[in-house]
């Protein structure tokens, strides 16, 4: 799958992998009891009376939504712990590792720098790092619609966002995955990682489109589509509110 975030300026993009999922049934297991079914955990949205789909929805959006498991709300699933210190869960592996299965893995650069060097412009590298360590650059931020200068003197100005947040993913099905699958998801440079303004990333936190949308209204449709595409790719559940937000923002 092509790295869509490396070409976001080209317009709204639905992940090809998500479209390939149309017609398949997403299945989630429950961490606390492997014999428990999805219906036992999720209150699944009423499928007999779905919200009417606007006729002017972007091509592919309805197909994408049809491939998803849509629930009223995500359950509380215990065990989420990103801390990798001694005695902690480290459920998504070491942050920004290069040791995972997926695009840009095992290339000698950590995932954060992979994103910075591909999504920033006017990039400068620390000497003798094989163009891995980004020390400065400029971000045309999609979340805010502003231009942000990045430098190692103030690294928090630009952060790397998980479009489908890790904590939310844990509740939506990732808790049942193998550690290797979770590490690959956390470092998916092709689908789930986007350089963004630090404050916007912090404001978003672990929310989905049902409760958070980018301040830049021109990017809201594409953000919602990207979120749903990641969910489809990884068979993660989404909420009714997520779907409603996508339909609303993509039919304005």
mmCIF file of C-alpha atoms in Angstrom:
data_model
loop_
_atom_site.group_PDB
_atom_site.id
_atom_site.type_symbol
_atom_site.label_atom_id
_atom_site.label_comp_id
_atom_site.label_asym_id
_atom_site.label_seq_id
_atom_site.Cartn_x
_atom_site.Cartn_y
_atom_site.Cartn_z
ATOM 1 C CA UNK A 1 0.000 0.000 0.000
ATOM 2 C CA UNK A 2 1.382 3.365 -0.982
ATOM 3 C CA UNK A 3 2.218 5.826 1.748
ATOM 4 C CA UNK A 4 -0.796 8.091 1.468
ATOM 5 C CA UNK A 5 0.497 10.543 4.054
ATOM 6 C CA UNK A 6 3.456 11.275 1.811
ATOM 7 C CA UNK A 7 1.015 12.615 -0.762
ATOM 8 C CA UNK A 8 -1.754 14.183 1.314
ATOM 9 C CA UNK A 9 -1.512 17.418 -0.644
ATOM 10 C CA UNK A 10 -2.783 15.518 -3.665
ATOM 11 C CA UNK A 11 -6.318 15.374 -2.307
ATOM 12 C CA UNK A 12 -8.594 13.061 -0.357
ATOM 13 C CA UNK A 13 -7.375 9.467 -0.389
ATOM 14 C CA UNK A 14 -9.043 6.242 0.731
ATOM 15 C CA UNK A 15 -6.599 3.469 1.524
ATOM 16 C CA UNK A 16 -6.656 0.764 -1.116
ATOM 17 C CA UNK A 17 -6.321 -1.832 1.581
ATOM 18 C CA UNK A 18 -9.530 -0.601 3.168
ATOM 19 C CA UNK A 19 -11.489 -0.876 -0.069
ATOM 20 C CA UNK A 20 -10.225 -4.417 -0.485
ATOM 21 C CA UNK A 21 -12.014 -5.290 2.737
ATOM 22 C CA UNK A 22 -15.485 -4.570 1.359
ATOM 23 C CA UNK A 23 -17.804 -7.479 1.934
ATOM 24 C CA UNK A 24 -15.602 -9.078 4.572
ATOM 25 C CA UNK A 25 -16.781 -9.481 8.143
ATOM 26 C CA UNK A 26 -14.594 -7.882 10.791
ATOM 27 C CA UNK A 27 -14.320 -10.050 13.881
ATOM 28 C CA UNK A 28 -13.062 -8.989 17.298
ATOM 29 C CA UNK A 29 -12.321 -11.204 20.264
ATOM 30 C CA UNK A 30 -12.376 -10.243 23.910
ATOM 31 C CA UNK A 31 -9.201 -10.261 25.947
ATOM 32 C CA UNK A 32 -10.796 -11.270 29.182
ATOM 33 C CA UNK A 33 -12.574 -14.332 27.813
ATOM 34 C CA UNK A 34 -11.624 -15.846 24.468
ATOM 35 C CA UNK A 35 -14.978 -17.652 24.350
ATOM 36 C CA UNK A 36 -16.920 -14.408 24.564
ATOM 37 C CA UNK A 37 -18.373 -13.121 21.317
ATOM 38 C CA UNK A 38 -18.276 -9.597 19.960
ATOM 39 C CA UNK A 39 -21.945 -9.143 20.741
ATOM 40 C CA UNK A 40 -21.237 -9.894 24.416
ATOM 41 C CA UNK A 41 -18.929 -6.906 24.680
ATOM 42 C CA UNK A 42 -20.146 -4.327 22.174
ATOM 43 C CA UNK A 43 -23.624 -2.867 21.954
ATOM 44 C CA UNK A 44 -23.799 -3.061 18.201
ATOM 45 C CA UNK A 45 -25.611 -0.289 16.399
ATOM 46 C CA UNK A 46 -29.048 -1.108 15.078
ATOM 47 C CA UNK A 47 -28.507 -2.267 11.503
ATOM 48 C CA UNK A 48 -32.188 -2.454 10.666
ATOM 49 C CA UNK A 49 -32.602 1.330 10.675
ATOM 50 C CA UNK A 50 -29.260 2.809 9.596
ATOM 51 C CA UNK A 51 -28.808 6.513 9.187
ATOM 52 C CA UNK A 52 -29.554 7.393 5.561
ATOM 53 C CA UNK A 53 -26.399 7.757 3.474
ATOM 54 C CA UNK A 54 -26.229 11.097 1.646
ATOM 55 C CA UNK A 55 -26.214 10.620 -2.093
ATOM 56 C CA UNK A 56 -23.284 12.995 -2.541
ATOM 57 C CA UNK A 57 -20.886 11.092 -0.253
ATOM 58 C CA UNK A 58 -17.394 10.742 -1.762
ATOM 59 C CA UNK A 59 -16.921 7.677 -3.976
ATOM 60 C CA UNK A 60 -15.900 4.756 -1.823
ATOM 61 C CA UNK A 61 -17.000 6.168 1.543
ATOM 62 C CA UNK A 62 -20.150 4.078 1.742
ATOM 63 C CA UNK A 63 -18.186 0.983 0.709
ATOM 64 C CA UNK A 64 -15.615 1.724 3.362
ATOM 65 C CA UNK A 65 -18.256 2.134 6.059
ATOM 66 C CA UNK A 66 -19.936 -1.101 4.953
ATOM 67 C CA UNK A 67 -16.666 -2.963 5.632
ATOM 68 C CA UNK A 68 -16.498 -1.783 9.241
ATOM 69 C CA UNK A 69 -17.771 -3.076 12.557
ATOM 70 C CA UNK A 70 -19.838 -0.138 13.831
ATOM 71 C CA UNK A 71 -20.797 -0.037 17.514
ATOM 72 C CA UNK A 72 -22.622 2.400 19.755
ATOM 73 C CA UNK A 73 -19.539 2.854 21.911
ATOM 74 C CA UNK A 74 -16.242 1.111 22.570
ATOM 75 C CA UNK A 75 -15.978 -1.040 25.691
ATOM 76 C CA UNK A 76 -13.591 -0.533 28.559
ATOM 77 C CA UNK A 77 -10.846 -3.136 28.147
ATOM 78 C CA UNK A 78 -8.322 -3.503 30.976
ATOM 79 C CA UNK A 79 -4.599 -3.930 30.482
ATOM 80 C CA UNK A 80 -3.614 -0.926 28.380
ATOM 81 C CA UNK A 81 -0.119 0.214 29.380
ATOM 82 C CA UNK A 82 2.271 1.878 26.909
ATOM 83 C CA UNK A 83 5.037 2.365 29.474
ATOM 84 C CA UNK A 84 7.983 0.106 28.696
ATOM 85 C CA UNK A 85 9.789 0.561 32.001
ATOM 86 C CA UNK A 86 10.586 -2.384 34.240
ATOM 87 C CA UNK A 87 7.408 -4.093 35.351
ATOM 88 C CA UNK A 88 5.159 -2.242 32.889
ATOM 89 C CA UNK A 89 2.998 -3.632 30.114
ATOM 90 C CA UNK A 90 4.666 -2.072 27.051
ATOM 91 C CA UNK A 91 1.670 -3.343 25.067
ATOM 92 C CA UNK A 92 2.588 -1.507 21.847
ATOM 93 C CA UNK A 93 6.327 -1.996 22.155
ATOM 94 C CA UNK A 94 9.107 0.551 22.459
ATOM 95 C CA UNK A 95 8.098 3.909 21.032
ATOM 96 C CA UNK A 96 9.274 4.577 17.480
ATOM 97 C CA UNK A 97 11.263 1.386 17.139
ATOM 98 C CA UNK A 98 12.815 0.383 13.834
ATOM 99 C CA UNK A 99 12.307 -3.280 14.692
ATOM 100 C CA UNK A 100 8.876 -4.148 13.319
ATOM 101 C CA UNK A 101 7.227 -5.629 10.254
ATOM 102 C CA UNK A 102 6.051 -3.036 7.752
ATOM 103 C CA UNK A 103 7.063 -0.163 5.477
ATOM 104 C CA UNK A 104 10.287 1.628 6.484
ATOM 105 C CA UNK A 105 11.170 -1.013 9.076
ATOM 106 C CA UNK A 106 14.774 -2.112 9.572
ATOM 107 C CA UNK A 107 16.104 0.812 7.548
ATOM 108 C CA UNK A 108 18.349 2.115 10.289
ATOM 109 C CA UNK A 109 16.060 5.049 11.168
ATOM 110 C CA UNK A 110 13.507 5.142 13.974
ATOM 111 C CA UNK A 111 9.865 5.590 13.001
ATOM 112 C CA UNK A 112 9.572 9.183 14.235
ATOM 113 C CA UNK A 113 12.450 10.283 12.035
ATOM 114 C CA UNK A 114 11.014 8.297 9.118
ATOM 115 C CA UNK A 115 7.859 10.407 9.403
ATOM 116 C CA UNK A 116 9.677 13.709 9.878
ATOM 117 C CA UNK A 117 11.947 13.214 6.889
ATOM 118 C CA UNK A 118 9.078 12.254 4.571
ATOM 119 C CA UNK A 119 6.345 14.642 5.749
ATOM 120 C CA UNK A 120 8.397 17.787 6.392
ATOM 121 C CA UNK A 121 9.957 19.989 3.735
ATOM 122 C CA UNK A 122 13.336 21.772 3.724
ATOM 123 C CA UNK A 123 14.663 18.989 5.918
ATOM 124 C CA UNK A 124 18.145 19.144 7.407
ATOM 125 C CA UNK A 125 19.858 16.139 8.930
ATOM 126 C CA UNK A 126 22.415 15.693 11.663
ATOM 127 C CA UNK A 127 25.736 14.938 9.959
ATOM 128 C CA UNK A 128 26.922 11.339 9.848
ATOM 129 C CA UNK A 129 23.480 9.843 10.555
ATOM 130 C CA UNK A 130 22.874 8.556 7.006
ATOM 131 C CA UNK A 131 20.026 11.084 6.590
ATOM 132 C CA UNK A 132 18.159 9.616 9.544
ATOM 133 C CA UNK A 133 18.296 12.172 12.355
ATOM 134 C CA UNK A 134 16.148 15.176 11.366
ATOM 135 C CA UNK A 135 17.356 18.365 13.067
ATOM 136 C CA UNK A 136 15.123 20.899 11.319
ATOM 137 C CA UNK A 137 12.423 21.292 8.715
ATOM 138 C CA UNK A 138 9.040 22.828 7.994
ATOM 139 C CA UNK A 139 5.642 21.212 8.431
ATOM 140 C CA UNK A 140 2.602 22.227 6.419
ATOM 141 C CA UNK A 141 0.259 21.031 9.120
ATOM 142 C CA UNK A 142 -2.964 19.419 7.951
ATOM 143 C CA UNK A 143 -4.655 19.536 11.353
ATOM 144 C CA UNK A 144 -4.377 23.312 11.763
ATOM 145 C CA UNK A 145 -3.710 24.509 8.217
ATOM 146 C CA UNK A 146 -0.634 26.383 9.455
ATOM 147 C CA UNK A 147 3.082 26.233 8.719
ATOM 148 C CA UNK A 148 5.270 25.142 11.623
ATOM 149 C CA UNK A 149 9.037 25.287 11.978
ATOM 150 C CA UNK A 150 10.558 22.161 13.483
ATOM 151 C CA UNK A 151 13.940 21.956 15.162
ATOM 152 C CA UNK A 152 15.580 19.739 17.750
ATOM 153 C CA UNK A 153 15.729 22.809 19.999
ATOM 154 C CA UNK A 154 11.937 22.684 20.278
ATOM 155 C CA UNK A 155 10.936 19.187 19.180
ATOM 156 C CA UNK A 156 7.477 19.285 20.763
ATOM 157 C CA UNK A 157 6.311 21.851 18.189
ATOM 158 C CA UNK A 158 5.839 18.957 15.753
ATOM 159 C CA UNK A 159 4.632 15.591 17.012
ATOM 160 C CA UNK A 160 3.698 12.351 15.288
ATOM 161 C CA UNK A 161 0.041 11.440 15.687
ATOM 162 C CA UNK A 162 -1.529 8.004 15.495
ATOM 163 C CA UNK A 163 -4.580 8.735 13.345
ATOM 164 C CA UNK A 164 -6.323 5.799 15.008
ATOM 165 C CA UNK A 165 -5.011 6.258 18.570
ATOM 166 C CA UNK A 166 -3.310 3.368 20.321
ATOM 167 C CA UNK A 167 -5.416 3.500 23.489
ATOM 168 C CA UNK A 168 -8.572 3.577 21.387
ATOM 169 C CA UNK A 169 -7.255 0.736 19.248
ATOM 170 C CA UNK A 170 -6.715 -1.338 22.386
ATOM 171 C CA UNK A 171 -10.407 -0.964 23.211
ATOM 172 C CA UNK A 172 -11.457 -1.608 19.605
ATOM 173 C CA UNK A 173 -9.745 -4.969 19.165
ATOM 174 C CA UNK A 174 -5.960 -4.572 19.421
ATOM 175 C CA UNK A 175 -5.965 -6.079 22.904
ATOM 176 C CA UNK A 176 -6.494 -9.477 21.254
ATOM 177 C CA UNK A 177 -3.532 -9.157 18.881
ATOM 178 C CA UNK A 178 -0.051 -10.564 19.240
ATOM 179 C CA UNK A 179 2.648 -8.168 20.503
ATOM 180 C CA UNK A 180 4.184 -8.188 17.019
ATOM 181 C CA UNK A 181 0.897 -7.079 15.443
ATOM 182 C CA UNK A 182 0.521 -4.233 17.927
ATOM 183 C CA UNK A 183 4.077 -3.014 17.310
ATOM 184 C CA UNK A 184 3.453 -3.033 13.544
ATOM 185 C CA UNK A 185 0.236 -1.027 14.045
ATOM 186 C CA UNK A 186 1.971 1.514 16.277
ATOM 187 C CA UNK A 187 4.669 2.077 13.637
ATOM 188 C CA UNK A 188 2.597 1.945 10.456
ATOM 189 C CA UNK A 189 4.146 4.779 8.439
ATOM 190 C CA UNK A 190 1.981 3.979 5.418
ATOM 191 C CA UNK A 191 -1.411 4.445 7.051
ATOM 192 C CA UNK A 192 -1.564 5.525 10.658
ATOM 193 C CA UNK A 193 1.113 8.139 11.359
ATOM 194 C CA UNK A 194 0.863 11.840 10.587
ATOM 195 C CA UNK A 195 3.182 14.679 11.586
ATOM 196 C CA UNK A 196 1.093 17.377 13.228
ATOM 197 C CA UNK A 197 1.231 20.479 15.359
ATOM 198 C CA UNK A 198 2.079 19.417 18.900
ATOM 199 C CA UNK A 199 -0.810 21.282 20.536
ATOM 200 C CA UNK A 200 -3.342 19.811 18.109
ATOM 201 C CA UNK A 201 -1.984 16.337 18.725
ATOM 202 C CA UNK A 202 -2.255 16.828 22.477
ATOM 203 C CA UNK A 203 -5.798 18.154 22.154
ATOM 204 C CA UNK A 204 -6.795 15.139 20.106
ATOM 205 C CA UNK A 205 -5.222 12.700 22.578
ATOM 206 C CA UNK A 206 -6.970 9.304 22.286
ATOM 207 C CA UNK A 207 -10.160 10.578 20.658
ATOM 208 C CA UNK A 208 -11.778 9.587 17.394
ATOM 209 C CA UNK A 209 -13.867 11.624 14.934
ATOM 210 C CA UNK A 210 -16.918 11.207 17.143
ATOM 211 C CA UNK A 211 -15.481 13.676 19.679
ATOM 212 C CA UNK A 212 -12.554 15.390 17.916
ATOM 213 C CA UNK A 213 -12.013 16.856 14.467
ATOM 214 C CA UNK A 214 -9.092 18.942 13.181
ATOM 215 C CA UNK A 215 -9.391 22.719 13.626
ATOM 216 C CA UNK A 216 -8.682 22.954 9.892
ATOM 217 C CA UNK A 217 -12.178 22.357 8.523
ATOM 218 C CA UNK A 218 -10.821 21.763 5.013
ATOM 219 C CA UNK A 219 -9.063 18.614 6.244
ATOM 220 C CA UNK A 220 -11.868 17.121 8.327
ATOM 221 C CA UNK A 221 -13.318 14.898 5.616
ATOM 222 C CA UNK A 222 -9.937 13.476 4.687
ATOM 223 C CA UNK A 223 -9.008 12.940 8.334
ATOM 224 C CA UNK A 224 -12.250 11.043 8.991
ATOM 225 C CA UNK A 225 -11.746 8.931 5.875
ATOM 226 C CA UNK A 226 -8.181 8.127 6.854
ATOM 227 C CA UNK A 227 -9.329 7.121 10.339
ATOM 228 C CA UNK A 228 -11.974 4.778 8.943
ATOM 229 C CA UNK A 229 -9.507 3.350 6.422
ATOM 230 C CA UNK A 230 -7.069 2.441 9.221
ATOM 231 C CA UNK A 231 -9.935 0.828 11.140
ATOM 232 C CA UNK A 232 -10.862 -1.242 8.086
ATOM 233 C CA UNK A 233 -7.263 -2.232 7.412
ATOM 234 C CA UNK A 234 -6.813 -3.551 10.953
ATOM 235 C CA UNK A 235 -10.392 -4.766 11.576
ATOM 236 C CA UNK A 236 -10.880 -2.295 14.422
ATOM 237 C CA UNK A 237 -14.344 -1.255 15.528
ATOM 238 C CA UNK A 238 -15.580 2.319 15.064
ATOM 239 C CA UNK A 239 -18.464 4.093 16.727
ATOM 240 C CA UNK A 240 -21.702 5.357 15.267
ATOM 241 C CA UNK A 241 -20.403 8.826 16.080
ATOM 242 C CA UNK A 242 -17.263 8.201 14.012
ATOM 243 C CA UNK A 243 -19.346 7.239 11.001
ATOM 244 C CA UNK A 244 -21.751 10.143 11.472
ATOM 245 C CA UNK A 245 -18.819 12.572 11.601
ATOM 246 C CA UNK A 246 -17.356 11.168 8.391
ATOM 247 C CA UNK A 247 -20.674 11.430 6.551
ATOM 248 C CA UNK A 248 -21.288 14.941 7.820
ATOM 249 C CA UNK A 249 -17.834 16.317 7.034
ATOM 250 C CA UNK A 250 -17.642 14.643 3.642
ATOM 251 C CA UNK A 251 -20.985 15.967 2.408
ATOM 252 C CA UNK A 252 -20.614 19.635 3.309
#
